[in-house]
Amino acid sequence: MKRIAALAGLLLALCLTASAQRHPRAPYRFDPVEPGVHDPVLAKEGDTWYVFGTGPSEMTSTDLKTWTSVPGPRVDFEWISEFVPGWRGGAWAPDIIRYNGLWHMFCSPSASGLQTSVICHMTRSTLDPASPEPWKDCGEIIHSVPDGMKWNAIDANVVIADDGTPWMVFGSYWDGIQLVRLKKDLSGVDGVPRTIARRYIIDRPDIHNPLSTLAGKNAIEGAHVYKHGGWYYLFVSWDYCCVGVNSSYKVAVGRSRNVEGPYLDDTGKDMAQGGGRLVAFDSDRFVASGHCSAYTIDGKDLYLCHAYERYGGQSKLVVREIGWEDEWPVVSLEDESEKTAHAMVLDVTRNGAAIQPTMYGVFFEDINFAADGGVYAEMVKNRSFDFPHPFTGWTAFGKVTLKNDGPFDRNPNYVRFDPSGHTDKYTGLQNDGFFGMGIQRGKEYRFSVWARGAGSKVRAELVNPDSDVESQVLVSSEIDITSDQWKQYETVLTAPVTMQDARLRVFLASATKGADLEHISLFPVDTWKGREGGLRKDLVQSLYDLHPGVFRFPGGCIVEGADIDTRYNWKNSVGPVENRPFNENRWHYTYADRLFPDYFQSYGLGFFEYFQLCEDLGAAPLPVISCGIACQFQNSPDNPDAFIPVEELQPYIQDALDLIEFANGAPDTPWGKVRAEMGHPAPFNMRLLAVGNEQWGPEYPKRLIPFVKAIREKHPEIRIIGTSGPGSEGDLFEYLWPEMRKIQVDLVDEHYYRPESWFLAQGSRYDNYDRKGPKVFAGEYACHGEGKKWNHFNASLLEAAFMTGLERNADLVQMATYAPLFAHVKGWQWRPDLIWFDNLTSVRSCSWYVQQLYSLNKGTHVASLTMNGKPVSGQEGQDGLFASAVWDADAGEYIVKIVNTSTYSRNVSISVKGLKKGQQLAAAGCTSFHSAYPDLDNTLENPAAIVPETGTFDLKDGLFDEKIPAKTFMIYRLKRN
Ligand code: AHR
């Protein structure tokens, strides 16, 4: 079958692939409980059930529930290519019967959408996959050719009539389902085929038969005759398959007392005239079921078909017992578990713990070009020529020399432009930006440069080096250098076009007079809050829209450094940008196979800017500082250089104390003055400080202790955060937690980049944590899909599920920040990430929406929500449900979050306990977050593919009773009077 629909399927697959370019396909894995299949047929030998389907599909089972995949029959006999040129094997729409002591299989090698098909026949004495006996080639039963025949030779099904005569039904489209008698030994046809069923009515005008001019609109295929109770039932599949949830397949049946028909439906209409009675209806889980087969085996009437999962579009094997209604077969696609009631209790007798304003936040690290090349809007790479290779990012032409006695002592390099000495030769530089420079038509870009050389002239140009028109130059502007002293000059360039990868060229424009240039910079004028030299607006907007309560920065591993000297040194990141020394970025080499040798930290986004950003976002600043240990992943424990001796830690501790002064001190304190001079005399109100990132082993507590002592003494107002190491459990984790208790840090930073199974198993993680010690900060986490470590909907759904456990335990878990935050589509080292961007646009991932939904529905107090007295945390017997609830005192609403991680819909009822006299609840709207494509995410091309939807729901007599669709995150608001 499916010759025709396969084409449409291919088209859809191509569309999905295109929209998911940065998501490679996960390797196919056989699912033993819900195997994927197309066109299934069934046989039983001994105690083993066998299912065969299209393609290499063959599977075995002893209970019809758990399946094992085995290699399917090869159908690659040489003669087949006479009929189907290029045929390479595989069982297309097979049929299997036991007849005269042998198993007989019929398959349909075929060319898509054409009548180039042949039904072939093969036999074997056993179905045992372990037997060496091959399938015996018994040749052709019948073939079709594209010469105006009324049928094609596919989808064979052989039925032995009551009188012992073998008959075969077959065919798709054209003139519908054909019936023909076979020779007694099944070696070929014994008569002329004739039509016994047609469709004619197409009820999905939006789905077109891709080959209608050839095949016609007679969308019928997959015939199967089933003998039962003295009737011959003819099942057929109407309409179109193979386009996932957009498929419109449905199974219809008619019956006859005679194998030759006519087959009539329950209204008496002949199937040859379009008659047919529907057999199975779409369920919450399955749509477009079709290509069925039916059997009575061991006293059971069994029905097999494939159907598309509504949430994922995968074609799954469905095996059901047939029910009978007036001798008509009726099949329910519903799974038993979908009928189960899940009764939850929302106990509002008293409010639970207060939810901290810091509960949901963000974690920023300059990884994936998040800062330089990302949110820090500087478009010039290596603007001061101080990278280890001073011309990284630049192409020099003419007479350009590097000097190192420039005006900024911590960035001493600059360039000298000398006249080329020839009217047709030029001196200058081109900068490549970060994967080019994104410019937008009509927008302004501020070019600035420190220069000296009175009487000289420089010209700044935005160019398109790949232009195929006469001039590469998009816009240019000249600057007169008026002094022999270093001075900053600027000009604004207006982009005449929009492009991702323009370049900046800087020329010496004076013929005889040279110039010295330093700190060559280009920024969009239109930055976040219009700040000169500021941040990229769209990216900050995406942070703002998350409403983060806390902002952790500047890392991550970059805080620690691959060696102590390259740790993030916040003092280097403040003061005038021209004099902030660049630092290495370990993410340029951490993954040798994703190497970005030109990735450094300019510190243009420094601690002042971070604090200012926190203020803009309304988020509590949470800086992380080095504890005197370089990254332990990158250094052996025996490397003394990676561990500052405890007795030499004072400068590091002083850095911490100075940082608090920089953030909060009065403008007349040394570091408060630096802040005030940078334009922010008022304090930044920093209250949180993390010492160390993912440190582990005894070396960490030894160093943390003196930090804690010094900070507590001078700044008891600061809440100190220690770490439990890089893992979510295990020896390092088990060692550090008791140490953190002993040291009495305020919060412990836990990290978990873990697979689906972990997220599904950790719903109750915090339910039994010790409440007496430090609080928990889930400082870095993300679901890293097994075999699919990239952003996709299902991973975000599991994050949502896990977060119900954070919310329920908000007395203990006071902050949570997903990680990492940003990634440039051309410059990433780590996936998944919350926000993706290129040089012009950005996209919010599904995980972003989950974070935002939690932020927007944070509430003020935890509320108790249980099922059978237990937290709803995906526990055994809870059918993949996770749920939590909060009271929002400001809105006067209870907010219930329910995540159905299963692939089945779930009936959920909630009764409310503890309402005071006169108090009532009213439905106040709901939000759902769902995708039918669990492996996909939003993309730059399709940024709103998967977004939350708001809606309404009813409380029936005050009772909440809803069906939560498969793979869905639901948020319900209940207003209390
Ligand atoms: O988020 C990426 C990295 O993961 C962080 O730098 C580090 O803390 C963790 O290992």
mmCIF file with all atom_site columns, C-alpha atoms in Angstrom, residues 303-437:
data_model
loop_
_atom_site.group_PDB
_atom_site.id
_atom_site.type_symbol
_atom_site.label_atom_id
_atom_site.label_alt_id
_atom_site.label_comp_id
_atom_site.label_asym_id
_atom_site.label_entity_id
_atom_site.label_seq_id
_atom_site.pdbx_PDB_ins_code
_atom_site.Cartn_x
_atom_site.Cartn_y
_atom_site.Cartn_z
_atom_site.occupancy
_atom_site.B_iso_or_equiv
_atom_site.pdbx_formal_charge
_atom_site.auth_seq_id
_atom_site.auth_comp_id
_atom_site.auth_asym_id
_atom_site.auth_atom_id
_atom_site.pdbx_PDB_model_num
ATOM 1   C CA . TYR A 1 303 ? -7.731  -6.704 15.123 1.00 0.00 ? 303 TYR A CA 1
ATOM 2   C CA . LEU A 1 304 ? -4.402  -5.181 14.111 1.00 0.00 ? 304 LEU A CA 1
ATOM 3   C CA . CYS A 1 305 ? -3.753  -1.870 12.454 1.00 0.00 ? 305 CYS A CA 1
ATOM 4   C CA . HIS A 1 306 ? -1.301  0.953  12.476 1.00 0.00 ? 306 HIS A CA 1
ATOM 5   C CA . ALA A 1 307 ? -2.324  4.316  13.881 1.00 0.00 ? 307 ALA A CA 1
ATOM 6   C CA . TYR A 1 308 ? -0.583  7.640  14.329 1.00 0.00 ? 308 TYR A CA 1
ATOM 7   C CA . GLU A 1 309 ? 0.172   8.889  17.797 1.00 0.00 ? 309 GLU A CA 1
ATOM 8   C CA . ARG A 1 310 ? -1.544  12.211 18.135 1.00 0.00 ? 310 ARG A CA 1
ATOM 9   C CA . TYR A 1 311 ? 1.368   13.670 20.107 1.00 0.00 ? 311 TYR A CA 1
ATOM 10  C CA . GLY A 1 312 ? 4.175   12.525 17.884 1.00 0.00 ? 312 GLY A CA 1
ATOM 11  C CA . GLY A 1 313 ? 2.835   11.393 14.548 1.00 0.00 ? 313 GLY A CA 1
ATOM 12  C CA . GLN A 1 314 ? 4.606   8.038  14.859 1.00 0.00 ? 314 GLN A CA 1
ATOM 13  C CA . SER A 1 315 ? 2.919   5.070  13.269 1.00 0.00 ? 315 SER A CA 1
ATOM 14  C CA . LYS A 1 316 ? 2.394   2.503  16.002 1.00 0.00 ? 316 LYS A CA 1
ATOM 15  C CA . LEU A 1 317 ? 1.200   -1.092 16.180 1.00 0.00 ? 317 LEU A CA 1
ATOM 16  C CA . VAL A 1 318 ? -2.291  -1.301 17.644 1.00 0.00 ? 318 VAL A CA 1
ATOM 17  C CA . VAL A 1 319 ? -3.653  -4.700 18.693 1.00 0.00 ? 319 VAL A CA 1
ATOM 18  C CA . ARG A 1 320 ? -7.211  -4.811 20.023 1.00 0.00 ? 320 ARG A CA 1
ATOM 19  C CA . GLU A 1 321 ? -9.931  -7.368 20.586 1.00 0.00 ? 321 GLU A CA 1
ATOM 20  C CA . ILE A 1 322 ? -12.876 -6.864 18.286 1.00 0.00 ? 322 ILE A CA 1
ATOM 21  C CA . GLY A 1 323 ? -16.174 -5.981 19.897 1.00 0.00 ? 323 GLY A CA 1
ATOM 22  C CA . TRP A 1 324 ? -19.402 -6.895 18.112 1.00 0.00 ? 324 TRP A CA 1
ATOM 23  C CA . GLU A 1 325 ? -22.458 -4.727 17.646 1.00 0.00 ? 325 GLU A CA 1
ATOM 24  C CA . ASP A 1 326 ? -25.283 -6.475 15.789 1.00 0.00 ? 326 ASP A CA 1
ATOM 25  C CA . GLU A 1 327 ? -22.650 -8.674 14.214 1.00 0.00 ? 327 GLU A CA 1
ATOM 26  C CA . TRP A 1 328 ? -20.709 -5.658 13.064 1.00 0.00 ? 328 TRP A CA 1
ATOM 27  C CA . PRO A 1 329 ? -17.098 -5.355 14.198 1.00 0.00 ? 329 PRO A CA 1
ATOM 28  C CA . VAL A 1 330 ? -16.379 -2.403 16.464 1.00 0.00 ? 330 VAL A CA 1
ATOM 29  C CA . VAL A 1 331 ? -12.896 -1.535 17.613 1.00 0.00 ? 331 VAL A CA 1
ATOM 30  C CA . SER A 1 332 ? -11.957 0.911  20.335 1.00 0.00 ? 332 SER A CA 1
ATOM 31  C CA . LEU A 1 333 ? -8.527  2.447  19.921 1.00 0.00 ? 333 LEU A CA 1
ATOM 32  C CA . GLU A 1 334 ? -8.681  3.728  23.478 1.00 0.00 ? 334 GLU A CA 1
ATOM 33  C CA . ASP A 1 335 ? -6.246  2.253  25.904 1.00 0.00 ? 335 ASP A CA 1
ATOM 34  C CA . GLU A 1 336 ? -7.676  0.922  29.162 1.00 0.00 ? 336 GLU A CA 1
ATOM 35  C CA . SER A 1 337 ? -5.514  3.326  31.164 1.00 0.00 ? 337 SER A CA 1
ATOM 36  C CA . GLU A 1 338 ? -7.114  6.289  29.383 1.00 0.00 ? 338 GLU A CA 1
ATOM 37  C CA . LYS A 1 339 ? -10.373 5.494  31.125 1.00 0.00 ? 339 LYS A CA 1
ATOM 38  C CA . THR A 1 340 ? -8.855  5.522  34.610 1.00 0.00 ? 340 THR A CA 1
ATOM 39  C CA . ALA A 1 341 ? -9.849  8.398  36.891 1.00 0.00 ? 341 ALA A CA 1
ATOM 40  C CA . HIS A 1 342 ? -7.049  10.288 38.607 1.00 0.00 ? 342 HIS A CA 1
ATOM 41  C CA . ALA A 1 343 ? -8.568  11.968 41.641 1.00 0.00 ? 343 ALA A CA 1
ATOM 42  C CA . MET A 1 344 ? -6.451  14.726 43.130 1.00 0.00 ? 344 MET A CA 1
ATOM 43  C CA . VAL A 1 345 ? -7.126  16.758 46.249 1.00 0.00 ? 345 VAL A CA 1
ATOM 44  C CA . LEU A 1 346 ? -6.247  20.433 46.530 1.00 0.00 ? 346 LEU A CA 1
ATOM 45  C CA . ASP A 1 347 ? -6.105  21.175 50.227 1.00 0.00 ? 347 ASP A CA 1
ATOM 46  C CA . VAL A 1 348 ? -6.486  24.897 50.831 1.00 0.00 ? 348 VAL A CA 1
ATOM 47  C CA . THR A 1 349 ? -6.937  24.684 54.581 1.00 0.00 ? 349 THR A CA 1
ATOM 48  C CA . ARG A 1 350 ? -3.747  26.638 55.089 1.00 0.00 ? 350 ARG A CA 1
ATOM 49  C CA . ASN A 1 351 ? -1.075  28.186 52.921 1.00 0.00 ? 351 ASN A CA 1
ATOM 50  C CA . GLY A 1 352 ? 2.150   26.296 52.488 1.00 0.00 ? 352 GLY A CA 1
ATOM 51  C CA . ALA A 1 353 ? 5.625   27.823 52.370 1.00 0.00 ? 353 ALA A CA 1
ATOM 52  C CA . ALA A 1 354 ? 6.150   31.224 50.850 1.00 0.00 ? 354 ALA A CA 1
ATOM 53  C CA . ILE A 1 355 ? 7.602   31.090 47.347 1.00 0.00 ? 355 ILE A CA 1
ATOM 54  C CA . GLN A 1 356 ? 10.704  33.225 47.096 1.00 0.00 ? 356 GLN A CA 1
ATOM 55  C CA . PRO A 1 357 ? 10.778  36.010 44.497 1.00 0.00 ? 357 PRO A CA 1
ATOM 56  C CA . THR A 1 358 ? 14.057  34.413 43.373 1.00 0.00 ? 358 THR A CA 1
ATOM 57  C CA . MET A 1 359 ? 12.418  31.077 42.659 1.00 0.00 ? 359 MET A CA 1
ATOM 58  C CA . TYR A 1 360 ? 12.827  31.037 38.859 1.00 0.00 ? 360 TYR A CA 1
ATOM 59  C CA . GLY A 1 361 ? 15.750  32.775 37.257 1.00 0.00 ? 361 GLY A CA 1
ATOM 60  C CA . VAL A 1 362 ? 18.420  32.582 34.595 1.00 0.00 ? 362 VAL A CA 1
ATOM 61  C CA . PHE A 1 363 ? 22.021  31.529 34.467 1.00 0.00 ? 363 PHE A CA 1
ATOM 62  C CA . PHE A 1 364 ? 24.315  33.429 32.147 1.00 0.00 ? 364 PHE A CA 1
ATOM 63  C CA . GLU A 1 365 ? 27.681  32.222 30.934 1.00 0.00 ? 365 GLU A CA 1
ATOM 64  C CA . ASP A 1 366 ? 29.751  33.273 27.956 1.00 0.00 ? 366 ASP A CA 1
ATOM 65  C CA . ILE A 1 367 ? 29.418  29.913 26.237 1.00 0.00 ? 367 ILE A CA 1
ATOM 66  C CA . ASN A 1 368 ? 28.083  29.423 22.681 1.00 0.00 ? 368 ASN A CA 1
ATOM 67  C CA . PHE A 1 369 ? 29.087  33.053 21.929 1.00 0.00 ? 369 PHE A CA 1
ATOM 68  C CA . ALA A 1 370 ? 26.523  34.203 24.460 1.00 0.00 ? 370 ALA A CA 1
ATOM 69  C CA . ALA A 1 371 ? 28.388  37.394 25.414 1.00 0.00 ? 371 ALA A CA 1
ATOM 70  C CA . ASP A 1 372 ? 30.944  38.357 22.761 1.00 0.00 ? 372 ASP A CA 1
ATOM 71  C CA . GLY A 1 373 ? 29.172  37.698 19.483 1.00 0.00 ? 373 GLY A CA 1
ATOM 72  C CA . GLY A 1 374 ? 25.850  37.502 21.322 1.00 0.00 ? 374 GLY A CA 1
ATOM 73  C CA . VAL A 1 375 ? 24.128  39.705 23.850 1.00 0.00 ? 375 VAL A CA 1
ATOM 74  C CA . TYR A 1 376 ? 27.090  42.087 24.040 1.00 0.00 ? 376 TYR A CA 1
ATOM 75  C CA . ALA A 1 377 ? 26.295  43.970 20.854 1.00 0.00 ? 377 ALA A CA 1
ATOM 76  C CA . GLU A 1 378 ? 29.885  44.761 19.806 1.00 0.00 ? 378 GLU A CA 1
ATOM 77  C CA . MET A 1 379 ? 30.225  43.666 16.186 1.00 0.00 ? 379 MET A CA 1
ATOM 78  C CA . VAL A 1 380 ? 34.013  43.846 15.934 1.00 0.00 ? 380 VAL A CA 1
ATOM 79  C CA . LYS A 1 381 ? 36.049  40.882 17.050 1.00 0.00 ? 381 LYS A CA 1
ATOM 80  C CA . ASN A 1 382 ? 39.385  41.611 18.749 1.00 0.00 ? 382 ASN A CA 1
ATOM 81  C CA . ARG A 1 383 ? 38.820  45.354 18.639 1.00 0.00 ? 383 ARG A CA 1
ATOM 82  C CA . SER A 1 384 ? 42.091  46.142 20.470 1.00 0.00 ? 384 SER A CA 1
ATOM 83  C CA . PHE A 1 385 ? 44.420  43.717 18.683 1.00 0.00 ? 385 PHE A CA 1
ATOM 84  C CA . ASP A 1 386 ? 45.295  42.104 22.006 1.00 0.00 ? 386 ASP A CA 1
ATOM 85  C CA . PHE A 1 387 ? 44.232  38.521 21.314 1.00 0.00 ? 387 PHE A CA 1
ATOM 86  C CA . PRO A 1 388 ? 47.185  36.090 21.507 1.00 0.00 ? 388 PRO A CA 1
ATOM 87  C CA . HIS A 1 389 ? 47.343  36.318 17.717 1.00 0.00 ? 389 HIS A CA 1
ATOM 88  C CA . PRO A 1 390 ? 46.854  40.080 17.385 1.00 0.00 ? 390 PRO A CA 1
ATOM 89  C CA . PHE A 1 391 ? 45.229  39.996 13.939 1.00 0.00 ? 391 PHE A CA 1
ATOM 90  C CA . THR A 1 392 ? 42.654  37.344 14.813 1.00 0.00 ? 392 THR A CA 1
ATOM 91  C CA . GLY A 1 393 ? 39.415  38.470 13.221 1.00 0.00 ? 393 GLY A CA 1
ATOM 92  C CA . TRP A 1 394 ? 41.194  40.941 10.960 1.00 0.00 ? 394 TRP A CA 1
ATOM 93  C CA . THR A 1 395 ? 42.574  40.921 7.442  1.00 0.00 ? 395 THR A CA 1
ATOM 94  C CA . ALA A 1 396 ? 45.219  43.561 6.941  1.00 0.00 ? 396 ALA A CA 1
ATOM 95  C CA . PHE A 1 397 ? 46.150  45.053 3.579  1.00 0.00 ? 397 PHE A CA 1
ATOM 96  C CA . GLY A 1 398 ? 48.795  47.608 2.590  1.00 0.00 ? 398 GLY A CA 1
ATOM 97  C CA . LYS A 1 399 ? 51.098  49.079 5.201  1.00 0.00 ? 399 LYS A CA 1
ATOM 98  C CA . VAL A 1 400 ? 49.694  48.010 8.551  1.00 0.00 ? 400 VAL A CA 1
ATOM 99  C CA . THR A 1 401 ? 51.989  47.399 11.498 1.00 0.00 ? 401 THR A CA 1
ATOM 100 C CA . LEU A 1 402 ? 51.304  46.304 15.037 1.00 0.00 ? 402 LEU A CA 1
ATOM 101 C CA . LYS A 1 403 ? 52.524  48.490 17.925 1.00 0.00 ? 403 LYS A CA 1
ATOM 102 C CA . ASN A 1 404 ? 52.289  47.842 21.638 1.00 0.00 ? 404 ASN A CA 1
ATOM 103 C CA . ASP A 1 405 ? 52.738  51.138 23.459 1.00 0.00 ? 405 ASP A CA 1
ATOM 104 C CA . GLY A 1 406 ? 49.141  52.265 23.145 1.00 0.00 ? 406 GLY A CA 1
ATOM 105 C CA . PRO A 1 407 ? 47.080  54.500 25.417 1.00 0.00 ? 407 PRO A CA 1
ATOM 106 C CA . PHE A 1 408 ? 45.491  51.662 27.410 1.00 0.00 ? 408 PHE A CA 1
ATOM 107 C CA . ASP A 1 409 ? 48.028  49.942 29.596 1.00 0.00 ? 409 ASP A CA 1
ATOM 108 C CA . ARG A 1 410 ? 46.059  46.692 29.975 1.00 0.00 ? 410 ARG A CA 1
ATOM 109 C CA . ASN A 1 411 ? 45.393  46.518 26.229 1.00 0.00 ? 411 ASN A CA 1
ATOM 110 C CA . PRO A 1 412 ? 48.675  47.900 24.885 1.00 0.00 ? 412 PRO A CA 1
ATOM 111 C CA . ASN A 1 413 ? 48.416  46.867 21.226 1.00 0.00 ? 413 ASN A CA 1
ATOM 112 C CA . TYR A 1 414 ? 47.279  49.134 18.413 1.00 0.00 ? 414 TYR A CA 1
ATOM 113 C CA . VAL A 1 415 ? 47.896  49.412 14.657 1.00 0.00 ? 415 VAL A CA 1
ATOM 114 C CA . ARG A 1 416 ? 49.752  51.916 12.580 1.00 0.00 ? 416 ARG A CA 1
ATOM 115 C CA . PHE A 1 417 ? 48.409  52.731 9.094  1.00 0.00 ? 417 PHE A CA 1
ATOM 116 C CA . ASP A 1 418 ? 51.059  54.125 6.759  1.00 0.00 ? 418 ASP A CA 1
ATOM 117 C CA . PRO A 1 419 ? 50.217  55.499 3.321  1.00 0.00 ? 419 PRO A CA 1
ATOM 118 C CA . SER A 1 420 ? 50.482  52.804 0.672  1.00 0.00 ? 420 SER A CA 1
ATOM 119 C CA . GLY A 1 421 ? 52.711  55.019 -1.469 1.00 0.00 ? 421 GLY A CA 1
ATOM 120 C CA . HIS A 1 422 ? 50.633  54.411 -4.596 1.00 0.00 ? 422 HIS A CA 1
ATOM 121 C CA . THR A 1 423 ? 47.309  55.920 -5.681 1.00 0.00 ? 423 THR A CA 1
ATOM 122 C CA . ASP A 1 424 ? 45.903  52.509 -6.635 1.00 0.00 ? 424 ASP A CA 1
ATOM 123 C CA . LYS A 1 425 ? 47.041  50.732 -3.490 1.00 0.00 ? 425 LYS A CA 1
ATOM 124 C CA . TYR A 1 426 ? 45.380  50.838 -0.087 1.00 0.00 ? 426 TYR A CA 1
ATOM 125 C CA . THR A 1 427 ? 46.217  50.491 3.539  1.00 0.00 ? 427 THR A CA 1
ATOM 126 C CA . GLY A 1 428 ? 43.564  49.165 5.847  1.00 0.00 ? 428 GLY A CA 1
ATOM 127 C CA . LEU A 1 429 ? 41.876  46.354 7.711  1.00 0.00 ? 429 LEU A CA 1
ATOM 128 C CA . GLN A 1 430 ? 38.786  44.227 7.374  1.00 0.00 ? 430 GLN A CA 1
ATOM 129 C CA . ASN A 1 431 ? 37.063  42.735 10.395 1.00 0.00 ? 431 ASN A CA 1
ATOM 130 C CA . ASP A 1 432 ? 34.983  39.564 10.115 1.00 0.00 ? 432 ASP A CA 1
ATOM 131 C CA . GLY A 1 433 ? 32.852  40.144 13.173 1.00 0.00 ? 433 GLY A CA 1
ATOM 132 C CA . PHE A 1 434 ? 31.288  37.103 14.708 1.00 0.00 ? 434 PHE A CA 1
ATOM 133 C CA . PHE A 1 435 ? 30.288  34.877 11.819 1.00 0.00 ? 435 PHE A CA 1
ATOM 134 C CA . GLY A 1 436 ? 29.931  38.149 9.921  1.00 0.00 ? 436 GLY A CA 1
ATOM 135 C CA . MET A 1 437 ? 28.104  41.237 11.109 1.00 0.00 ? 437 MET A CA 1
#
